[in-house]
Amino acid sequence: MLVTFDVPFEPVATELAVDTAVESGQPLIIVNAAEVPLGPISLSMGYEYVGKEEVEDALQAPTALALQLGTDVERIRLCSPRPIEALLELVAERRPGLLVVGPDRTR
């Protein structure tokens, strides 16, 4: 499982996650955990997550590489007012063999 928090990935994290999925023969799960406030105003106004083009491009790169190397890929957008807690629930549910948390540290 390769995870970011609504920013592009560190290249080393992408390489590690894709290589591990390919070598182990397991599918790669790519997760973008985004903080989305759910206050009364945002709910009544219908505010939702709006993806950033640079993040979507960053998510596409490991997806394309893994598919090219013959590995199945699942992409998950995890929107929550508490993205870390939501991610921990997802990890407990999916039980990945390797969890690579790889957001670009400069962001």
Backbone as a ProteinNet text record, in pm:
[ID]
protein_1_A
[PRIMARY]
MLVTFDVPFEPVATELAVDTAVESGQPLIIVNAAEVPLGPISLSMGYEYVGKEEVEDALQAPTALALQLGTDVERIRLCSPRPIEALLELVAERRPGLLVVGPDRTR
[TERTIARY]
85.4	0	89.3	65.9	140.7	46.2	86.4	-2.8	61	-22.3	16.7	-96.5	-67	-165.9	-194.1	-252.9	-295.4	-180.9	-63.1	53.5	119	205.6	275.7	361.9	405.6	487.5	635.9	709.8	855.9	889.6	979.4	1013.3	1061.9	1138.2	1189.2	1073.7	972.9	857.2	782.4	766.2	698.9	774.4	905.5	987.8	975	983.6	976.1	841.7	733.5	600.9	575.3	610.1	587	675.5	803.3	894.4	847.2	803.3	758.2	633.1	538	415.8	447.5	535.3	571.5	642.2	741.9	820.7	739.4	642.4	562.5	440.6	410.1	293.4	161.7	167.2	47.5	0.9	-128.7	-176.6	-123.1	-111.3	-67.1	-190.4	-203.5	-312.1	-250.9	-300.3	-250.4	-358.1	-320.6	-417.8	-379.2	-474.9	-459.4	-552.1	-494.9	-572.9	-578.5	-697	-714.6	-803	-762.7	-843.9	-954.9	-1079	-1195.2	-1281	-1288.7	-1369.5	-1517.3	-1586.7	-1728.8	-1811.8	-1788.7	-1867.5	-2006.1	-2095.1	-2233.1	-2241.8	-2158	-2163.7	-2117.4	-2006.3	-1956.5	-2054.7	-2123.6	-2222.9	-2344	-2390.7	-2509	-2478.1	-2355.3	-2317.1	-2274.5	-2258.6	-2221.8	-2075.7	-1988.8	-1846.3	-1794.3	-1713.4	-1653.1	-1505.1	-1436.3	-1294.9	-1281.2	-1190.5	-1158.4	-1012.5	-989.4	-853.8	-766.4	-640	-542.2	-477.8	-457	-402.6	-265.9	-180.2	-47	-54	-150.4	-166.3	-219.8	-317.7	-371.3	-263.5	-179	-67.1	28.6	54.5	145.1	87.9	-42.9	-106.3	-104.8	-110.2	-113.2	20.8	131.6	264.6	288.3	270.8	291.7	186.1	66	-39.4	2.7	46.8	88.2	207	304.5	422.5	385.4	305.1	265.6	186.4	94.3	16.9	105.8	203	296.6	378.3	405.5	484.1	397	267.5	179.1	118.3	115.3	59.4	-75.8	-172.1	-302.5	-289.1	-370.5	-365	-506	-518.7	-643.1	-610.2	-683.9	-663.8	-780	-745.6	-847.3	-827	-933.2	-932.2	-1003.1	-930.4	-980.6	-1001.8	-1126.3	-1158.3	-1221.1	-1163.1	-1209.7	-1165.2	-1240.5	-1191.5	-1071.2	-1052	-937.6	-871.4	-790.6	-737	-643.5	-570.9	-480.2	-559.8	-663.9	-748	-817.4	-864.3	-929.1	-830.4	-706.6	-604	-575.9	-567.1	-543.2	-655.9	-778.5	-891.1	-878	-840.4	-822.3	-711	-601.1	-489.5	-533.3	-608.6	-657.1	-750.5	-828.2	-922.2	-850.6	-758.1	-691.4	-569.1	-505.5	-387.6	-279.8	-226.3	-123.8	4.5	78.6	206.6	311.3	297.1	390.5	311.2	333.3	270.9	380.4	374	472.8	401.1	434.3	380.1	482.2	448.5	550.2	514.6	454.3	429.9	559.4	560.2	675.3	697.9	811.8	839.9	858.7	883.3	897.7	762.4	656.2	521.2	460.4
-117.9	0	123.4	212.6	337	451.2	535.8	639.4	776.6	875.3	1015.5	1092.6	1214.4	1299.7	1423	1400.1	1503.6	1588.7	1527.8	1588.7	1480.2	1517.9	1415.8	1324.3	1213.5	1115.5	1149.9	1100	1096.7	987.7	1011.5	910	777.7	784.3	661.7	577.9	642.1	570	498.2	566.2	505.9	383.5	397.1	283.6	165.2	190.3	82.3	10.7	86.6	25.3	-54.2	3.2	-65.8	-189.6	-175.9	-291.4	-404.4	-370.7	-473.1	-543.3	-467.1	-528	-621.2	-576.1	-657.8	-785	-771.7	-887.7	-986.8	-937	-1027.4	-1082.3	-1024.8	-1070.4	-1025.1	-924	-872.1	-743.8	-713.9	-587.6	-468.3	-356.2	-232.4	-148	-105.7	-17	121.9	218.9	355.7	440.7	506	580.5	727.5	813.3	956.2	990.8	1015.1	1049.5	1201.8	1256.4	1401.7	1445.4	1554.7	1611.5	1695.1	1659.5	1732.6	1764.7	1892.5	1928.9	1902.7	1856	1825.1	1906.7	2034.9	2122	2144.7	2203.7	2225.5	2309	2410.3	2494.8	2417.9	2343.3	2269.5	2161.4	2098.1	1996.8	2059.4	2172.4	2235.1	2296.3	2342	2402.9	2298.3	2173.1	2066.9	2065.8	2120.6	2119.1	1976.4	1944.9	1813.5	1829.5	1717.8	1718.4	1756.1	1846.8	1883.7	1847	1752.7	1704.4	1808.7	1807.8	1896.3	1821.5	1891.3	1826	1763.6	1832.2	1777.7	1649.8	1641.8	1520.4	1407.8	1437.5	1334.5	1281.2	1370	1326.7	1238.4	1275.9	1198.2	1060.5	1050.8	921.5	834.2	897.3	822.4	755.7	819.2	765.2	625.1	600.8	464.3	367	418.2	333	279.6	368.9	328.8	234.2	263	177.4	37.3	27.9	-103.6	-182.1	-116.4	-185.1	-232	-148.5	-184.8	-308.3	-322.2	-436.5	-556.4	-548.1	-662.9	-677.7	-571.4	-576.5	-505.8	-567.1	-503	-383.9	-281.4	-158.6	-119.9	-78.7	-21.3	116	216.7	352	388.1	445.9	484.2	630.4	707.5	844.7	838.5	869.3	860.2	1002.3	1048.9	1185.1	1178.3	1253.2	1247.2	1371.7	1411.2	1520.1	1475.1	1344.2	1286.5	1181	1225.1	1130.8	1024.8	1056.6	957.1	844.9	879.4	776.7	692.2	757.6	684.2	589.7	636	550.9	429.8	450.6	339	236	282.1	189.2	110.7	178.3	111.7	7.5	42	-52	-173.5	-151.8	-264.8	-354.1	-293.9	-369.6	-447.1	-382	-441.8	-525.8	-494.8	-567.9	-584.4	-474.7	-485.8	-545.4	-613	-670.1	-563.5	-448.3	-337.2	-207.5	-117.2	14.9	117.5	184.7	287.6	421.8	500.5	635	726.7	778.9	847.6	981.8	1073.3	1205.3	1283.7	1373.6	1460.5	1540.4	1520.8	1582.8	1733.3	1786.6	1930.9	2001.1	1925.2	1981.6	1979.3
0	0	0	-95.1	-108.9	-74.8	21.9	75.2	64	30.1	38.7	104.1	143.9	210.7	125.9	8.9	-84.6	-138.5	-148.4	-213.6	-298.5	-393.8	-473.3	-384.9	-443	-371.8	-376.9	-278.7	-285.9	-388	-482.6	-583	-521.9	-415.1	-351.6	-296.7	-242.8	-189.3	-300.7	-412.7	-527.9	-576.5	-590.7	-636.3	-542.2	-411.7	-313.6	-321	-324.8	-325.7	-453.3	-568.3	-695.5	-704.9	-672.5	-677.7	-587.7	-468.1	-373.9	-425.2	-479.1	-532.5	-648.9	-738.2	-855	-811	-724	-681.2	-599.4	-523	-439.2	-512.3	-629.1	-703.4	-642.2	-558.3	-492.1	-560.3	-551.8	-609.5	-530.8	-598.5	-535.6	-506.2	-381.5	-341.2	-322.4	-398.5	-391.1	-325.3	-215.1	-135.3	-127.6	-154.3	-129.4	-13.9	103.7	222.3	232.5	213.5	212	327.1	389.1	497	436.4	469.2	421.3	543.2	580.4	697	671	773.1	759	856.7	860.9	946.1	889.9	968.3	922.5	794.7	782.6	664	540.8	553.9	437.6	394.3	489.7	453.3	384	435.4	375.4	239	219.6	91.8	-11.2	31.3	-61.2	-100.6	-14.2	-44.2	-40.7	-135.8	-142.8	-173.1	-177	-213.3	-359.9	-386.5	-524	-546.3	-634.7	-660.7	-727.4	-689.2	-750.9	-866.8	-976.8	-1096.2	-1070	-993.6	-967.7	-883.9	-794.4	-714	-800.6	-884	-973.8	-1067.7	-1119.2	-1203.2	-1124.6	-999.9	-914.6	-883.6	-870.7	-845.7	-970.8	-1085.6	-1211.4	-1242.8	-1205.4	-1239.8	-1182.6	-1050.9	-1001.8	-1051.7	-1077.4	-1132.6	-1269.1	-1355.9	-1490.7	-1486.7	-1401.2	-1391.9	-1345	-1239.6	-1187.4	-1291.3	-1360.3	-1463.5	-1577.7	-1614.4	-1720.9	-1683	-1552.8	-1505.5	-1469.5	-1499.8	-1481.6	-1344.2	-1267.5	-1132.8	-1129.6	-1065.3	-1049.7	-955.5	-979.8	-900	-858.7	-735	-684.7	-628.3	-673	-620.5	-531	-415.3	-317.4	-280.5	-288.9	-236.6	-102.7	1.6	138.3	188.9	190.7	233.7	372	465.1	603.1	677.7	779.9	864.8	948.2	960.2	1031.7	942.3	844.8	746	805.2	909.5	967.5	1032.8	1108	1169.7	1063	956.2	846.9	779.1	762.7	703.6	791.7	921.7	1013.2	1005.8	990.3	974.2	843.8	736.8	607.6	615.6	679.4	694.4	775.5	882.6	962.9	882.2	794.6	711.3	600.9	531.4	415.6	452.2	563.1	612.2	503.6	451.9	347	402.4	314.6	355.4	381.9	315	332.1	319.8	414.5	411.2	387.6	272	237.5	243.9	346	359	296.7	178.5	99.4	42.5	123	66	50.6	-44.7	-66.3	60.8	124.6	254.3	244.7	126.6	114.3	114.2	102.7	101.3	237.8
[MASK]
+++++++++++++++++++++++++++++++++++++++++++++++++++++++++++++++++++++++++++++++++++++++++++++++++++++++++++

